[in-house]
GROMACS .gro file of C-alpha atoms in nm:
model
  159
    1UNK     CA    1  -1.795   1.436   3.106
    2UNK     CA    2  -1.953   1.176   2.855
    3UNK     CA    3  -1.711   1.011   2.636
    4UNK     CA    4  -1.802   0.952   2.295
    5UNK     CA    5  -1.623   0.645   2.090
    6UNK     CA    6  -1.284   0.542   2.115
    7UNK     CA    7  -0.940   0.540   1.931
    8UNK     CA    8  -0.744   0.202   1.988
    9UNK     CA    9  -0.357   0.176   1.903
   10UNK     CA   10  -0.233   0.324   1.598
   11UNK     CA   11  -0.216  -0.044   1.354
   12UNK     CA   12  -0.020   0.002   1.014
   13UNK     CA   13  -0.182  -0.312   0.856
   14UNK     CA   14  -0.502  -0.126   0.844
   15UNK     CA   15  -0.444   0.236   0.842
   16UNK     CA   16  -0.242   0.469   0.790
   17UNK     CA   17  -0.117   0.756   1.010
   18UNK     CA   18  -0.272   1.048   0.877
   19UNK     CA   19  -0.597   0.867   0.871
   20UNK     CA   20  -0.532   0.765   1.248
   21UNK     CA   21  -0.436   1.115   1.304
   22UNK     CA   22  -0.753   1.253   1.143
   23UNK     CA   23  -0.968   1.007   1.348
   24UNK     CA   24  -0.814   1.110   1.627
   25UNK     CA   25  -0.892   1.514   1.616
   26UNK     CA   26  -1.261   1.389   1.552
   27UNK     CA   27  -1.285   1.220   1.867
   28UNK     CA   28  -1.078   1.523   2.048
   29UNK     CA   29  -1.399   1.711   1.861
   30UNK     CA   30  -1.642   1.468   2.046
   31UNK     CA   31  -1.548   1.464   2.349
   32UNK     CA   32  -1.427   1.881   2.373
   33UNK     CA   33  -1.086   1.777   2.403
   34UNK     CA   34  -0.945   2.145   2.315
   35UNK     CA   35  -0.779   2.390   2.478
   36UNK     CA   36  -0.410   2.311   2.614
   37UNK     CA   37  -0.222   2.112   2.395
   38UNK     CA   38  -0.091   1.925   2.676
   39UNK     CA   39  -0.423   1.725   2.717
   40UNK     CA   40  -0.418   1.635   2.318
   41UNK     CA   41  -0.031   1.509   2.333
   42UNK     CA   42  -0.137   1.302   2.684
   43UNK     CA   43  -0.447   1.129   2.459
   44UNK     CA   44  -0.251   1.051   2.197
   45UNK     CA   45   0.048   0.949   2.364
   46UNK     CA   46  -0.203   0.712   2.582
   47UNK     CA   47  -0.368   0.531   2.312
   48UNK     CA   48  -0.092   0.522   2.011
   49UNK     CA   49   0.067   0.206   2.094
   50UNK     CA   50   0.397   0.066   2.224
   51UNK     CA   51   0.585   0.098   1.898
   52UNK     CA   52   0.453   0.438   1.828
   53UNK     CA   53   0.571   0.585   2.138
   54UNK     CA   54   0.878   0.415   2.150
   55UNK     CA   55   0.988   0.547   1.821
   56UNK     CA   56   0.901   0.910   1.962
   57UNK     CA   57   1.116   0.826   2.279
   58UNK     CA   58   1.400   0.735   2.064
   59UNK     CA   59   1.364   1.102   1.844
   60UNK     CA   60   1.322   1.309   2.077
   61UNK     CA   61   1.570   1.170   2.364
   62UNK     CA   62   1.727   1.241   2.553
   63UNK     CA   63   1.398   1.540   2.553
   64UNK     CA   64   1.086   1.321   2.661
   65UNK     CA   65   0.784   1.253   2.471
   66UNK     CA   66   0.566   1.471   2.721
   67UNK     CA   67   0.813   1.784   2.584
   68UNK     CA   68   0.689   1.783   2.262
   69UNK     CA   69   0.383   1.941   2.135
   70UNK     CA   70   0.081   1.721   1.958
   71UNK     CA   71   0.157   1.864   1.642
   72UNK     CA   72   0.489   1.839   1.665
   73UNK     CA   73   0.479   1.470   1.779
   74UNK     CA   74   0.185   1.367   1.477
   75UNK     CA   75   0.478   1.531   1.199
   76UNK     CA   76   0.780   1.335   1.358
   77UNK     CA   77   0.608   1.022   1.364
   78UNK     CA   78   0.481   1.113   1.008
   79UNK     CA   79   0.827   1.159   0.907
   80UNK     CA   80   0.885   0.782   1.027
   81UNK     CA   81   0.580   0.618   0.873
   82UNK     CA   82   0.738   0.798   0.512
   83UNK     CA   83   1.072   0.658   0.566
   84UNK     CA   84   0.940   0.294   0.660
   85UNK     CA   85   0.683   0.332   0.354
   86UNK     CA   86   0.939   0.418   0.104
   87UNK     CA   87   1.188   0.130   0.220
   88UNK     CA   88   0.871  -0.108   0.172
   89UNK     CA   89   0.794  -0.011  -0.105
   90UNK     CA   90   1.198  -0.018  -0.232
   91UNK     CA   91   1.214  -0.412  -0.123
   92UNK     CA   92   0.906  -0.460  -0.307
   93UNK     CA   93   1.024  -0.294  -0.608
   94UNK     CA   94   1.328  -0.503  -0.550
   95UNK     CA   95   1.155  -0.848  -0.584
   96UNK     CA   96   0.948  -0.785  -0.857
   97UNK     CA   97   1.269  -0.683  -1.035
   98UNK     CA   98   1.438  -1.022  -0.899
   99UNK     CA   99   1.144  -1.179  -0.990
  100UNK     CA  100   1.139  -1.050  -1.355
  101UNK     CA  101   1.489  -1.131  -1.424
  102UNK     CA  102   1.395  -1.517  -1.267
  103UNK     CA  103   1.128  -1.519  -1.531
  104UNK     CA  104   1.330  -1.421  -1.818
  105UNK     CA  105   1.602  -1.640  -1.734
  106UNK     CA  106   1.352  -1.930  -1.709
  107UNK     CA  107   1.230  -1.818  -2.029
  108UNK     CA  108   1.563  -1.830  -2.216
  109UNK     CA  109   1.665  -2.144  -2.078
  110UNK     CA  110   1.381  -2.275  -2.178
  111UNK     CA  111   1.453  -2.163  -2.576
  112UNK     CA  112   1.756  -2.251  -2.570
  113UNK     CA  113   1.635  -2.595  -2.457
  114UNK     CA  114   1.407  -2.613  -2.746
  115UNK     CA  115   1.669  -2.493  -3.009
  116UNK     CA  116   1.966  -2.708  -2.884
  117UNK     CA  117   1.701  -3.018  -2.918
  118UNK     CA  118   1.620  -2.878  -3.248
  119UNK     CA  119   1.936  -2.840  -3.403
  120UNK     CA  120   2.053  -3.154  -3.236
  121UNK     CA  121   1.796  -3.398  -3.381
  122UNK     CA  122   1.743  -3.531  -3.013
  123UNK     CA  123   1.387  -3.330  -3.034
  124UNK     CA  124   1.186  -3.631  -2.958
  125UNK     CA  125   1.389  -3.752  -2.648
  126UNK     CA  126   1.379  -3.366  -2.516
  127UNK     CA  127   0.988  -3.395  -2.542
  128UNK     CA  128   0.942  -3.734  -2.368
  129UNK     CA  129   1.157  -3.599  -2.066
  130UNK     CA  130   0.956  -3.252  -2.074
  131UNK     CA  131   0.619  -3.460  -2.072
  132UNK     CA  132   0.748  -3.666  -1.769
  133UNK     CA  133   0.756  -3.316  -1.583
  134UNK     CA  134   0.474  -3.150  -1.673
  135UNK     CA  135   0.586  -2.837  -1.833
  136UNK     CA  136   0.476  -2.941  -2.222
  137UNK     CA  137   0.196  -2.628  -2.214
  138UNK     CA  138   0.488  -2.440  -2.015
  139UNK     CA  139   0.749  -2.479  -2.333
  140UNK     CA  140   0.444  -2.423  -2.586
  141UNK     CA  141   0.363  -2.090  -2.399
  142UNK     CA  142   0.703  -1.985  -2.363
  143UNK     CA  143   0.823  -2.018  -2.780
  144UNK     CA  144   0.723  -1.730  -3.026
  145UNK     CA  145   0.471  -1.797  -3.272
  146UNK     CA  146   0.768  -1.877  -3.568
  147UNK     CA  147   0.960  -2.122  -3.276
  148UNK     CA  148   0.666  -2.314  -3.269
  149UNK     CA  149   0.609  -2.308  -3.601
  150UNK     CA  150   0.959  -2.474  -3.620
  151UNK     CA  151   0.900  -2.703  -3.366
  152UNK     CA  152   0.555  -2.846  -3.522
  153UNK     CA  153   0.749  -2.860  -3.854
  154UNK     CA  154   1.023  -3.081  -3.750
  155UNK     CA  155   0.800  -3.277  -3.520
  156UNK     CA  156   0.645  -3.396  -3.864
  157UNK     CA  157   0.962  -3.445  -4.027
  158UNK     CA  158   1.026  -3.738  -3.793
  159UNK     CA  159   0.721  -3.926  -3.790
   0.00000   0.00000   0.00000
């Protein structure tokens, strides 16, 4: 019997499972891999990967992998591959939140920064030591359109 293509291990960072899965029924298609299920669950057991077959070990034992059916196997690995997508996609979530509330924070401290020098008359010295750093257009960016217009106003006032 000819065999037509091939279907390497099942790898997450480029596809995902249902699409492996799908690719895999074509080439049981191509190469009349039909009939007992026992020949589908051997190919796909054979050429899923370490990790992949581990985690169906672990589900099904103490059973074996070999005592599932293909079908069976493909929806309690898909059952895995949701649960490890979700919790990605939770810690994700999680860090843009984090990330967010880092930003605003920045962004108050910087106002409050600006206002303090303001109200303090020590504007001038607060701009020198911004300057030094770098963050001038960072400030600038950061104030509302009537904070600025406070700023440029008082900036005046002392020259």
């Amino acid at each position: 019997m000819a065999i037509h293509g091939s279907v390497g291990q099942f790898n997450e960072e480029i596809e995902d499972w249902t699409a492996y899965c799908e690719r895999l029924v074509q080439y049981f298609t191509a190469n009349d891999i039909e009939g007992p299920d026992e020949k589908r669950r051997a190919v796909l057991l054979s050429v899923c990967g370490v990790h992949i077959y581990q985690s169906v070990r672990s589900l099904v034992s103490p059973g074996k992998p070999t005592d599932q059916s293909f079908g069976d196997i493909v929806k309690l690995v898909n059952g895995v591959v949701k649960v490890i997508s979700v919790m990605v996609m939770t810690a994700a979530l999680i860090d843009v939140v984090i990330a967010v509330k880092v930003m605003a924070l920045k962004m108050i401290s910087v106002k409050v920064i600006v206002i303090a020098a303001i109200v303090t008359g020590e504007l001038m010295n607060y701009v020198r030591v911004i300057a030094k750093t770098n963050i001038v257009s960072m400030v600038m960016q950061k104030l509302t359109l009537a904070e600025y217009d406070k700023l440029s106003n008082r900036l005046h006032s002392l020259n």
